[in-house]
Amino acid sequence: MTEITDSRSKSIGIFDSGIGGLTVANAIQKTLPNEHLIYFGDTAHLPYGDKSADAIRFYSLKISKFLLDQNCKMIVIACNSASSAAYSTLLDFFEGRTLFVNVVDPLVSAVTDKEYNNIGVIATKATIRSNIYRDKIKHKLQKANVHSMATPLLAPMIEEGFYQGKISHSVIDTYLGRKEFADIDALLLACTHYPLIKKEIEAYFNNKVAVLDSTDVVANAVYELLLKENLLAPERTKKNEFYVSDYTQSFEDTAKVFYGEEIELETANIW
Ligand code: DGL
């Protein structure tokens, strides 16, 4: 009994290349307020979206080791680029030592459950290059047409605060105005930065396209797995912790925007 109680009270580790994963962390905190979260943003190495799969795997292994050393019962890979490149490696490497949740599978399930025919996917270069969304969607829903496009300008644009304005409208228009997106009925925002421009994208499509992101669907996947494993925390006794590998005031300021409330970033020197 004591051991079960202890395991339930362990933390959930969450990591991303930087601060975009805070959109996922916030959704988890809202869905599961009793859970203690330890967030790690690898700001020293961002963006992951432009890195090779090998580099992303290396970073993800080291960060997961750091989170495991904090005794995490679960690790959420709150980054699409890292989920694409490193999820299966992490499962193999840390087999039996913790639970892993990626951000790709919940989003794929959300879109295939609804049986959309024409599905658009926008993400970083690393995520699109991996073909993970196209392959997983086609595996579950053969009839679907999947149109994928790397949209590398969006993450830095959002990070610099350029959204809901002339610049973001013009960039969104340039990317989504391409003819392959003319007939989509659903669009996956397959990057953890994009929830901040979800409303603009919905408006771009006159609310006629279902725009899905990896916030609430991932929080629900976390809830379901913890419930299944009997690992839901009964209460939270300490403040959530937020670490970055390279601190700047600018990260701290932007972190608030992504998390939706005031947070304090600390530096963790894991490299
Ligand atoms: N968080 C990353 C993702 O979801 C985007 C930012 C980056 O390229 O590091 O793919």
PDB file of C-alpha atoms and ligand atoms in Angstrom:
ATOM      1  CA  MET A   1       0.000   0.000   0.000  1.00  0.00           C
ATOM      2  CA  THR A   2       2.759   2.451   0.977  1.00  0.00           C
ATOM      3  CA  GLU A   3       4.601   1.760  -2.258  1.00  0.00           C
ATOM      4  CA  ILE A   4       1.478   2.435  -4.356  1.00  0.00           C
ATOM      5  CA  THR A   5       0.873   5.714  -2.542  1.00  0.00           C
ATOM      6  CA  ASP A   6       4.498   6.744  -3.119  1.00  0.00           C
ATOM      7  CA  SER A   7       4.392   5.975  -6.829  1.00  0.00           C
ATOM      8  CA  ARG A   8       1.174   7.944  -7.248  1.00  0.00           C
ATOM      9  CA  SER A   9       2.751  10.991  -5.621  1.00  0.00           C
ATOM     10  CA  LYS A  10       5.758  11.027  -7.942  1.00  0.00           C
ATOM     11  CA  SER A  11       6.057  13.841 -10.491  1.00  0.00           C
ATOM     12  CA  ILE A  12       5.188  14.047 -14.160  1.00  0.00           C
ATOM     13  CA  GLY A  13       8.202  15.142 -16.196  1.00  0.00           C
ATOM     14  CA  ILE A  14       7.497  17.182 -19.318  1.00  0.00           C
ATOM     15  CA  PHE A  15      10.073  18.270 -21.861  1.00  0.00           C
ATOM     16  CA  ASP A  16      10.342  20.327 -25.023  1.00  0.00           C
ATOM     17  CA  SER A  17      13.054  21.990 -27.060  1.00  0.00           C
ATOM     18  CA  GLY A  18      12.120  25.245 -25.358  1.00  0.00           C
ATOM     19  CA  ILE A  19       9.015  26.926 -24.085  1.00  0.00           C
ATOM     20  CA  GLY A  20       6.402  25.834 -26.656  1.00  0.00           C
ATOM     21  CA  GLY A  21       5.750  22.676 -24.615  1.00  0.00           C
ATOM     22  CA  LEU A  22       4.370  24.905 -21.870  1.00  0.00           C
ATOM     23  CA  THR A  23       1.081  24.921 -23.823  1.00  0.00           C
ATOM     24  CA  VAL A  24       0.917  21.159 -23.169  1.00  0.00           C
ATOM     25  CA  ALA A  25       2.088  21.551 -19.545  1.00  0.00           C
ATOM     26  CA  ASN A  26      -0.686  24.051 -18.895  1.00  0.00           C
ATOM     27  CA  ALA A  27      -3.345  21.734 -20.328  1.00  0.00           C
ATOM     28  CA  ILE A  28      -2.039  18.896 -18.119  1.00  0.00           C
ATOM     29  CA  GLN A  29      -2.068  21.136 -15.044  1.00  0.00           C
ATOM     30  CA  LYS A  30      -5.669  22.185 -15.757  1.00  0.00           C
ATOM     31  CA  THR A  31      -6.877  18.623 -16.362  1.00  0.00           C
ATOM     32  CA  LEU A  32      -4.876  17.139 -13.472  1.00  0.00           C
ATOM     33  CA  PRO A  33      -4.393  19.822 -10.792  1.00  0.00           C
ATOM     34  CA  ASN A  34      -3.254  17.240  -8.213  1.00  0.00           C
ATOM     35  CA  GLU A  35      -0.200  16.286 -10.226  1.00  0.00           C
ATOM     36  CA  HIS A  36       3.239  17.755  -9.548  1.00  0.00           C
ATOM     37  CA  LEU A  37       4.930  18.807 -12.805  1.00  0.00           C
ATOM     38  CA  ILE A  38       8.625  19.141 -13.582  1.00  0.00           C
ATOM     39  CA  TYR A  39       9.101  20.924 -16.898  1.00  0.00           C
ATOM     40  CA  PHE A  40      12.382  21.026 -18.805  1.00  0.00           C
ATOM     41  CA  GLY A  41      12.890  23.288 -21.839  1.00  0.00           C
ATOM     42  CA  ASP A  42      16.116  22.674 -23.733  1.00  0.00           C
ATOM     43  CA  THR A  43      16.607  26.328 -24.633  1.00  0.00           C
ATOM     44  CA  ALA A  44      20.352  25.731 -25.138  1.00  0.00           C
ATOM     45  CA  HIS A  45      19.589  23.592 -28.203  1.00  0.00           C
ATOM     46  CA  LEU A  46      16.394  24.961 -29.697  1.00  0.00           C
ATOM     47  CA  PRO A  47      15.050  24.829 -32.327  1.00  0.00           C
ATOM     48  CA  TYR A  48      14.801  21.037 -32.599  1.00  0.00           C
ATOM     49  CA  GLY A  49      12.787  21.457 -35.782  1.00  0.00           C
ATOM     50  CA  ASP A  50      15.957  22.194 -37.763  1.00  0.00           C
ATOM     51  CA  LYS A  51      18.095  19.447 -36.173  1.00  0.00           C
ATOM     52  CA  SER A  52      18.829  15.912 -37.389  1.00  0.00           C
ATOM     53  CA  ALA A  53      16.880  13.012 -35.902  1.00  0.00           C
ATOM     54  CA  ASP A  54      20.122  11.714 -34.311  1.00  0.00           C
ATOM     55  CA  ALA A  55      20.762  15.003 -32.516  1.00  0.00           C
ATOM     56  CA  ILE A  56      17.162  15.154 -31.250  1.00  0.00           C
ATOM     57  CA  ARG A  57      17.417  11.552 -29.983  1.00  0.00           C
ATOM     58  CA  PHE A  58      20.641  12.350 -28.140  1.00  0.00           C
ATOM     59  CA  TYR A  59      19.108  15.408 -26.443  1.00  0.00           C
ATOM     60  CA  SER A  60      15.922  13.519 -25.575  1.00  0.00           C
ATOM     61  CA  LEU A  61      17.829  10.646 -23.951  1.00  0.00           C
ATOM     62  CA  LYS A  62      19.838  12.991 -21.749  1.00  0.00           C
ATOM     63  CA  ILE A  63      16.780  15.047 -20.721  1.00  0.00           C
ATOM     64  CA  SER A  64      14.773  11.913 -19.919  1.00  0.00           C
ATOM     65  CA  LYS A  65      17.637  10.704 -17.737  1.00  0.00           C
ATOM     66  CA  PHE A  66      17.517  14.057 -15.885  1.00  0.00           C
ATOM     67  CA  LEU A  67      13.743  13.721 -15.359  1.00  0.00           C
ATOM     68  CA  LEU A  68      14.093  10.108 -14.239  1.00  0.00           C
ATOM     69  CA  ASP A  69      16.687  11.212 -11.703  1.00  0.00           C
ATOM     70  CA  GLN A  70      13.914  13.469 -10.291  1.00  0.00           C
ATOM     71  CA  ASN A  71      11.867  10.297  -9.853  1.00  0.00           C
ATOM     72  CA  CYS A  72       9.203  10.967 -12.479  1.00  0.00           C
ATOM     73  CA  LYS A  73       6.465   8.339 -12.845  1.00  0.00           C
ATOM     74  CA  MET A  74       5.782   9.557 -16.379  1.00  0.00           C
ATOM     75  CA  ILE A  75       7.581  11.618 -19.024  1.00  0.00           C
ATOM     76  CA  VAL A  76       5.582  13.624 -21.548  1.00  0.00           C
ATOM     77  CA  ILE A  77       7.475  14.471 -24.737  1.00  0.00           C
ATOM     78  CA  ALA A  78       5.791  17.856 -25.250  1.00  0.00           C
ATOM     79  CA  CYS A  79       7.476  18.500 -28.579  1.00  0.00           C
ATOM     80  CA  ASN A  80       6.389  17.144 -31.931  1.00  0.00           C
ATOM     81  CA  SER A  81       9.924  17.089 -33.333  1.00  0.00           C
ATOM     82  CA  ALA A  82      11.191  15.052 -30.341  1.00  0.00           C
ATOM     83  CA  SER A  83       8.092  12.812 -30.330  1.00  0.00           C
ATOM     84  CA  SER A  84       8.717  12.045 -34.034  1.00  0.00           C
ATOM     85  CA  ALA A  85      12.436  11.356 -33.696  1.00  0.00           C
ATOM     86  CA  ALA A  86      12.863   9.930 -30.206  1.00  0.00           C
ATOM     87  CA  TYR A  87       9.704   8.293 -28.786  1.00  0.00           C
ATOM     88  CA  SER A  88      10.511   4.689 -29.753  1.00  0.00           C
ATOM     89  CA  THR A  89      14.177   5.105 -28.725  1.00  0.00           C
ATOM     90  CA  LEU A  90      13.110   6.377 -25.290  1.00  0.00           C
ATOM     91  CA  LEU A  91      10.625   3.514 -24.862  1.00  0.00           C
ATOM     92  CA  ASP A  92      13.364   0.962 -25.643  1.00  0.00           C
ATOM     93  CA  PHE A  93      16.097   2.629 -23.630  1.00  0.00           C
ATOM     94  CA  PHE A  94      14.087   3.218 -20.438  1.00  0.00           C
ATOM     95  CA  GLU A  95      11.866   0.146 -20.736  1.00  0.00           C
ATOM     96  CA  GLY A  96       9.995  -0.563 -17.501  1.00  0.00           C
ATOM     97  CA  ARG A  97      11.441   2.458 -15.679  1.00  0.00           C
ATOM     98  CA  THR A  98       8.804   5.094 -16.414  1.00  0.00           C
ATOM     99  CA  LEU A  99       5.787   5.751 -18.641  1.00  0.00           C
ATOM    100  CA  PHE A 100       6.153   7.830 -21.805  1.00  0.00           C
ATOM    101  CA  VAL A 101       3.479   9.881 -23.578  1.00  0.00           C
ATOM    102  CA  ASN A 102       4.174  11.526 -26.932  1.00  0.00           C
ATOM    103  CA  VAL A 103       2.183  14.338 -28.548  1.00  0.00           C
ATOM    104  CA  VAL A 104       1.692  12.632 -31.922  1.00  0.00           C
ATOM    105  CA  ASP A 105      -0.535   9.632 -31.112  1.00  0.00           C
ATOM    106  CA  PRO A 106      -3.295  11.579 -29.263  1.00  0.00           C
ATOM    107  CA  LEU A 107      -3.567  14.039 -32.158  1.00  0.00           C
ATOM    108  CA  VAL A 108      -3.660  11.234 -34.741  1.00  0.00           C
ATOM    109  CA  SER A 109      -6.437   9.490 -32.760  1.00  0.00           C
ATOM    110  CA  ALA A 110      -8.419  12.739 -32.477  1.00  0.00           C
ATOM    111  CA  VAL A 111      -8.417  13.251 -36.242  1.00  0.00           C
ATOM    112  CA  THR A 112      -8.903   9.631 -37.340  1.00  0.00           C
ATOM    113  CA  ASP A 113     -11.756   9.037 -34.848  1.00  0.00           C
ATOM    114  CA  LYS A 114     -13.726  11.733 -36.679  1.00  0.00           C
ATOM    115  CA  GLU A 115     -12.944  10.143 -40.075  1.00  0.00           C
ATOM    116  CA  TYR A 116     -12.010  13.337 -41.921  1.00  0.00           C
ATOM    117  CA  ASN A 117     -11.183  12.798 -45.603  1.00  0.00           C
ATOM    118  CA  ASN A 118      -8.736  15.610 -46.333  1.00  0.00           C
ATOM    119  CA  ILE A 119      -6.335  16.295 -43.534  1.00  0.00           C
ATOM    120  CA  GLY A 120      -3.666  18.999 -43.487  1.00  0.00           C
ATOM    121  CA  VAL A 121      -0.633  18.821 -41.203  1.00  0.00           C
ATOM    122  CA  ILE A 122       1.667  21.747 -40.434  1.00  0.00           C
ATOM    123  CA  ALA A 123       4.792  21.338 -38.320  1.00  0.00           C
ATOM    124  CA  THR A 124       8.554  21.843 -38.162  1.00  0.00           C
ATOM    125  CA  LYS A 125      10.888  20.458 -40.821  1.00  0.00           C
ATOM    126  CA  ALA A 126      11.957  17.595 -38.520  1.00  0.00           C
ATOM    127  CA  THR A 127       8.376  16.454 -37.897  1.00  0.00           C
ATOM    128  CA  ILE A 128       7.338  16.679 -41.557  1.00  0.00           C
ATOM    129  CA  ARG A 129      10.551  14.969 -42.729  1.00  0.00           C
ATOM    130  CA  SER A 130       9.813  12.017 -40.422  1.00  0.00           C
ATOM    131  CA  ASN A 131       6.443  11.415 -42.200  1.00  0.00           C
ATOM    132  CA  ILE A 132       5.112  10.263 -38.840  1.00  0.00           C
ATOM    133  CA  TYR A 133       1.699  11.955 -39.116  1.00  0.00           C
ATOM    134  CA  ARG A 134       1.062  10.794 -42.675  1.00  0.00           C
ATOM    135  CA  ASP A 135       2.090   7.205 -41.862  1.00  0.00           C
ATOM    136  CA  LYS A 136       0.091   6.970 -38.625  1.00  0.00           C
ATOM    137  CA  ILE A 137      -3.024   8.599 -40.081  1.00  0.00           C
ATOM    138  CA  LYS A 138      -2.968   6.349 -43.163  1.00  0.00           C
ATOM    139  CA  HIS A 139      -2.436   3.312 -40.947  1.00  0.00           C
ATOM    140  CA  LYS A 140      -5.616   4.085 -38.988  1.00  0.00           C
ATOM    141  CA  LEU A 141      -7.686   5.617 -41.781  1.00  0.00           C
ATOM    142  CA  GLN A 142      -6.617   4.391 -45.204  1.00  0.00           C
ATOM    143  CA  LYS A 143      -9.060   6.560 -47.156  1.00  0.00           C
ATOM    144  CA  ALA A 144      -7.653   9.811 -45.765  1.00  0.00           C
ATOM    145  CA  ASN A 145      -5.690  12.199 -47.983  1.00  0.00           C
ATOM    146  CA  VAL A 146      -2.920  13.769 -45.955  1.00  0.00           C
ATOM    147  CA  HIS A 147      -1.303  17.049 -47.023  1.00  0.00           C
ATOM    148  CA  SER A 148       1.785  17.857 -44.953  1.00  0.00           C
ATOM    149  CA  MET A 149       3.825  21.027 -45.002  1.00  0.00           C
ATOM    150  CA  ALA A 150       6.792  22.304 -43.009  1.00  0.00           C
ATOM    151  CA  THR A 151       6.069  25.808 -41.724  1.00  0.00           C
ATOM    152  CA  PRO A 152       9.391  26.764 -40.084  1.00  0.00           C
ATOM    153  CA  LEU A 153       8.652  30.492 -39.868  1.00  0.00           C
ATOM    154  CA  LEU A 154       5.732  30.017 -37.493  1.00  0.00           C
ATOM    155  CA  ALA A 155       7.543  28.971 -34.281  1.00  0.00           C
ATOM    156  CA  PRO A 156      10.072  31.862 -34.195  1.00  0.00           C
ATOM    157  CA  MET A 157       7.340  34.282 -35.283  1.00  0.00           C
ATOM    158  CA  ILE A 158       5.142  33.265 -32.329  1.00  0.00           C
ATOM    159  CA  GLU A 159       8.085  33.284 -29.930  1.00  0.00           C
ATOM    160  CA  GLU A 160       8.856  36.875 -30.930  1.00  0.00           C
ATOM    161  CA  GLY A 161       5.271  37.824 -30.119  1.00  0.00           C
ATOM    162  CA  PHE A 162       4.140  38.283 -33.717  1.00  0.00           C
ATOM    163  CA  TYR A 163       0.655  36.813 -33.671  1.00  0.00           C
ATOM    164  CA  GLN A 164      -2.819  38.250 -34.104  1.00  0.00           C
ATOM    165  CA  GLY A 165      -1.388  40.990 -36.284  1.00  0.00           C
ATOM    166  CA  LYS A 166      -0.404  41.959 -39.811  1.00  0.00           C
ATOM    167  CA  ILE A 167       2.794  39.887 -39.888  1.00  0.00           C
ATOM    168  CA  SER A 168       1.186  36.654 -38.681  1.00  0.00           C
ATOM    169  CA  HIS A 169      -1.810  37.111 -40.996  1.00  0.00           C
ATOM    170  CA  SER A 170       0.543  37.466 -43.932  1.00  0.00           C
ATOM    171  CA  VAL A 171       2.702  34.440 -42.990  1.00  0.00           C
ATOM    172  CA  ILE A 172      -0.369  32.262 -42.305  1.00  0.00           C
ATOM    173  CA  ASP A 173      -1.918  33.382 -45.569  1.00  0.00           C
ATOM    174  CA  THR A 174       1.262  32.545 -47.511  1.00  0.00           C
ATOM    175  CA  TYR A 175       1.555  29.054 -46.012  1.00  0.00           C
ATOM    176  CA  LEU A 176      -2.099  28.028 -45.888  1.00  0.00           C
ATOM    177  CA  GLY A 177      -3.038  29.679 -49.178  1.00  0.00           C
ATOM    178  CA  ARG A 178      -1.286  26.873 -51.074  1.00  0.00           C
ATOM    179  CA  LYS A 179      -3.573  24.862 -53.303  1.00  0.00           C
ATOM    180  CA  GLU A 180      -3.089  21.551 -51.417  1.00  0.00           C
ATOM    181  CA  PHE A 181      -4.864  23.130 -48.433  1.00  0.00           C
ATOM    182  CA  ALA A 182      -7.827  24.429 -50.435  1.00  0.00           C
ATOM    183  CA  ASP A 183     -10.064  21.423 -49.737  1.00  0.00           C
ATOM    184  CA  ILE A 184      -9.007  20.225 -46.305  1.00  0.00           C
ATOM    185  CA  ASP A 185     -11.662  19.532 -43.685  1.00  0.00           C
ATOM    186  CA  ALA A 186      -9.241  19.249 -40.765  1.00  0.00           C
ATOM    187  CA  LEU A 187      -5.854  20.808 -39.995  1.00  0.00           C
ATOM    188  CA  LEU A 188      -3.443  19.433 -37.404  1.00  0.00           C
ATOM    189  CA  LEU A 189      -1.300  21.992 -35.598  1.00  0.00           C
ATOM    190  CA  ALA A 190       1.568  19.540 -35.105  1.00  0.00           C
ATOM    191  CA  CYS A 191       3.886  21.858 -33.218  1.00  0.00           C
ATOM    192  CA  THR A 192       3.535  22.842 -29.589  1.00  0.00           C
ATOM    193  CA  HIS A 193       3.891  26.573 -30.413  1.00  0.00           C
ATOM    194  CA  TYR A 194       0.876  26.677 -32.696  1.00  0.00           C
ATOM    195  CA  PRO A 195      -1.991  26.742 -30.145  1.00  0.00           C
ATOM    196  CA  LEU A 196      -1.196  30.454 -29.822  1.00  0.00           C
ATOM    197  CA  ILE A 197      -2.282  31.035 -33.433  1.00  0.00           C
ATOM    198  CA  LYS A 198      -5.163  28.545 -33.445  1.00  0.00           C
ATOM    199  CA  LYS A 199      -7.848  31.251 -33.447  1.00  0.00           C
ATOM    200  CA  GLU A 200      -6.181  33.086 -36.333  1.00  0.00           C
ATOM    201  CA  ILE A 201      -5.995  29.866 -38.336  1.00  0.00           C
ATOM    202  CA  GLU A 202      -9.650  29.047 -37.604  1.00  0.00           C
ATOM    203  CA  ALA A 203     -10.581  32.541 -38.751  1.00  0.00           C
ATOM    204  CA  TYR A 204      -8.430  32.126 -41.877  1.00  0.00           C
ATOM    205  CA  PHE A 205     -10.633  29.146 -42.814  1.00  0.00           C
ATOM    206  CA  ASN A 206     -13.828  31.007 -41.753  1.00  0.00           C
ATOM    207  CA  ASN A 207     -14.321  28.371 -39.031  1.00  0.00           C
ATOM    208  CA  LYS A 208     -15.105  25.800 -41.738  1.00  0.00           C
ATOM    209  CA  VAL A 209     -12.071  23.589 -41.029  1.00  0.00           C
ATOM    210  CA  ALA A 210     -11.594  21.642 -37.781  1.00  0.00           C
ATOM    211  CA  VAL A 211      -8.306  22.886 -36.331  1.00  0.00           C
ATOM    212  CA  LEU A 212      -6.809  20.452 -33.802  1.00  0.00           C
ATOM    213  CA  ASP A 213      -3.814  20.966 -31.514  1.00  0.00           C
ATOM    214  CA  SER A 214      -1.906  18.856 -29.017  1.00  0.00           C
ATOM    215  CA  THR A 215      -2.997  20.444 -25.743  1.00  0.00           C
ATOM    216  CA  ASP A 216      -6.229  18.938 -24.362  1.00  0.00           C
ATOM    217  CA  VAL A 217      -5.921  15.676 -26.316  1.00  0.00           C
ATOM    218  CA  VAL A 218      -2.491  15.071 -24.777  1.00  0.00           C
ATOM    219  CA  ALA A 219      -3.715  16.017 -21.289  1.00  0.00           C
ATOM    220  CA  ASN A 220      -6.508  13.446 -21.708  1.00  0.00           C
ATOM    221  CA  ALA A 221      -4.014  10.797 -22.863  1.00  0.00           C
ATOM    222  CA  VAL A 222      -1.942  11.512 -19.742  1.00  0.00           C
ATOM    223  CA  TYR A 223      -5.050  11.199 -17.563  1.00  0.00           C
ATOM    224  CA  GLU A 224      -6.113   7.926 -19.172  1.00  0.00           C
ATOM    225  CA  LEU A 225      -2.704   6.295 -18.871  1.00  0.00           C
ATOM    226  CA  LEU A 226      -2.282   7.337 -15.217  1.00  0.00           C
ATOM    227  CA  LEU A 227      -5.792   6.077 -14.463  1.00  0.00           C
ATOM    228  CA  LYS A 228      -5.099   2.745 -16.181  1.00  0.00           C
ATOM    229  CA  GLU A 229      -1.831   2.326 -14.261  1.00  0.00           C
ATOM    230  CA  ASN A 230      -3.458   3.405 -10.981  1.00  0.00           C
ATOM    231  CA  LEU A 231      -0.974   6.271 -10.719  1.00  0.00           C
ATOM    232  CA  LEU A 232      -3.176   9.368 -10.363  1.00  0.00           C
ATOM    233  CA  ALA A 233      -1.835  11.598  -7.576  1.00  0.00           C
ATOM    234  CA  PRO A 234      -4.223  12.116  -4.640  1.00  0.00           C
ATOM    235  CA  GLU A 235      -3.004  15.685  -4.017  1.00  0.00           C
ATOM    236  CA  ARG A 236      -0.220  18.105  -4.897  1.00  0.00           C
ATOM    237  CA  THR A 237       1.977  19.154  -2.008  1.00  0.00           C
ATOM    238  CA  LYS A 238       4.560  21.374  -3.720  1.00  0.00           C
ATOM    239  CA  LYS A 239       4.845  23.967  -6.475  1.00  0.00           C
ATOM    240  CA  ASN A 240       5.407  22.876 -10.056  1.00  0.00           C
ATOM    241  CA  GLU A 241       9.007  23.287 -11.236  1.00  0.00           C
ATOM    242  CA  PHE A 242      10.137  24.824 -14.527  1.00  0.00           C
ATOM    243  CA  TYR A 243      13.706  24.400 -15.780  1.00  0.00           C
ATOM    244  CA  VAL A 244      15.565  25.565 -18.861  1.00  0.00           C
ATOM    245  CA  SER A 245      19.067  24.627 -20.013  1.00  0.00           C
ATOM    246  CA  ASP A 246      19.908  28.238 -20.902  1.00  0.00           C
ATOM    247  CA  TYR A 247      18.213  31.132 -19.097  1.00  0.00           C
ATOM    248  CA  THR A 248      17.490  34.537 -20.602  1.00  0.00           C
ATOM    249  CA  GLN A 249      14.999  37.168 -19.457  1.00  0.00           C
ATOM    250  CA  SER A 250      13.358  36.877 -22.848  1.00  0.00           C
ATOM    251  CA  PHE A 251      12.607  33.158 -22.257  1.00  0.00           C
ATOM    252  CA  GLU A 252      11.152  34.041 -18.856  1.00  0.00           C
ATOM    253  CA  ASP A 253       8.886  36.708 -20.400  1.00  0.00           C
ATOM    254  CA  THR A 254       7.735  34.467 -23.241  1.00  0.00           C
ATOM    255  CA  ALA A 255       7.213  31.499 -20.914  1.00  0.00           C
ATOM    256  CA  LYS A 256       4.313  33.356 -19.232  1.00  0.00           C
ATOM    257  CA  VAL A 257       2.610  33.782 -22.575  1.00  0.00           C
ATOM    258  CA  PHE A 258       2.887  30.089 -23.456  1.00  0.00           C
ATOM    259  CA  TYR A 259       1.884  28.831 -19.993  1.00  0.00           C
ATOM    260  CA  GLY A 260      -0.877  31.396 -19.616  1.00  0.00           C
ATOM    261  CA  GLU A 261       0.174  32.410 -16.118  1.00  0.00           C
ATOM    262  CA  GLU A 262       3.163  33.702 -14.176  1.00  0.00           C
ATOM    263  CA  ILE A 263       5.962  31.143 -13.754  1.00  0.00           C
ATOM    264  CA  GLU A 264       9.555  31.272 -12.592  1.00  0.00           C
ATOM    265  CA  LEU A 265      12.218  29.596 -14.730  1.00  0.00           C
ATOM    266  CA  GLU A 266      15.273  28.024 -13.130  1.00  0.00           C
ATOM    267  CA  THR A 267      18.426  26.877 -14.860  1.00  0.00           C
ATOM    268  CA  ALA A 268      19.309  23.172 -14.847  1.00  0.00           C
ATOM    269  CA  ASN A 269      22.824  22.540 -16.103  1.00  0.00           C
ATOM    270  CA  ILE A 270      22.472  19.114 -17.602  1.00  0.00           C
ATOM    271  CA  TRP A 271      24.907  19.543 -20.504  1.00  0.00           C
TER     272      TRP A 271
HETATM  273  N1  DGL B   1       8.488  22.405 -29.888  1.00  0.00           N
HETATM  274  C1  DGL B   1       8.856  22.139 -31.255  1.00  0.00           C
HETATM  275  C2  DGL B   1       7.845  21.150 -31.854  1.00  0.00           C
HETATM  276  O1  DGL B   1       6.741  20.952 -31.330  1.00  0.00           O
HETATM  277  C3  DGL B   1       8.916  23.399 -32.085  1.00  0.00           C
HETATM  278  C4  DGL B   1      10.089  24.291 -31.793  1.00  0.00           C
HETATM  279  C5  DGL B   1      11.424  23.748 -32.232  1.00  0.00           C
HETATM  280  O2  DGL B   1      11.654  23.594 -33.449  1.00  0.00           O
HETATM  281  O3  DGL B   1      12.232  23.462 -31.370  1.00  0.00           O
HETATM  282  O4  DGL B   1       8.133  20.555 -32.864  1.00  0.00           O
END
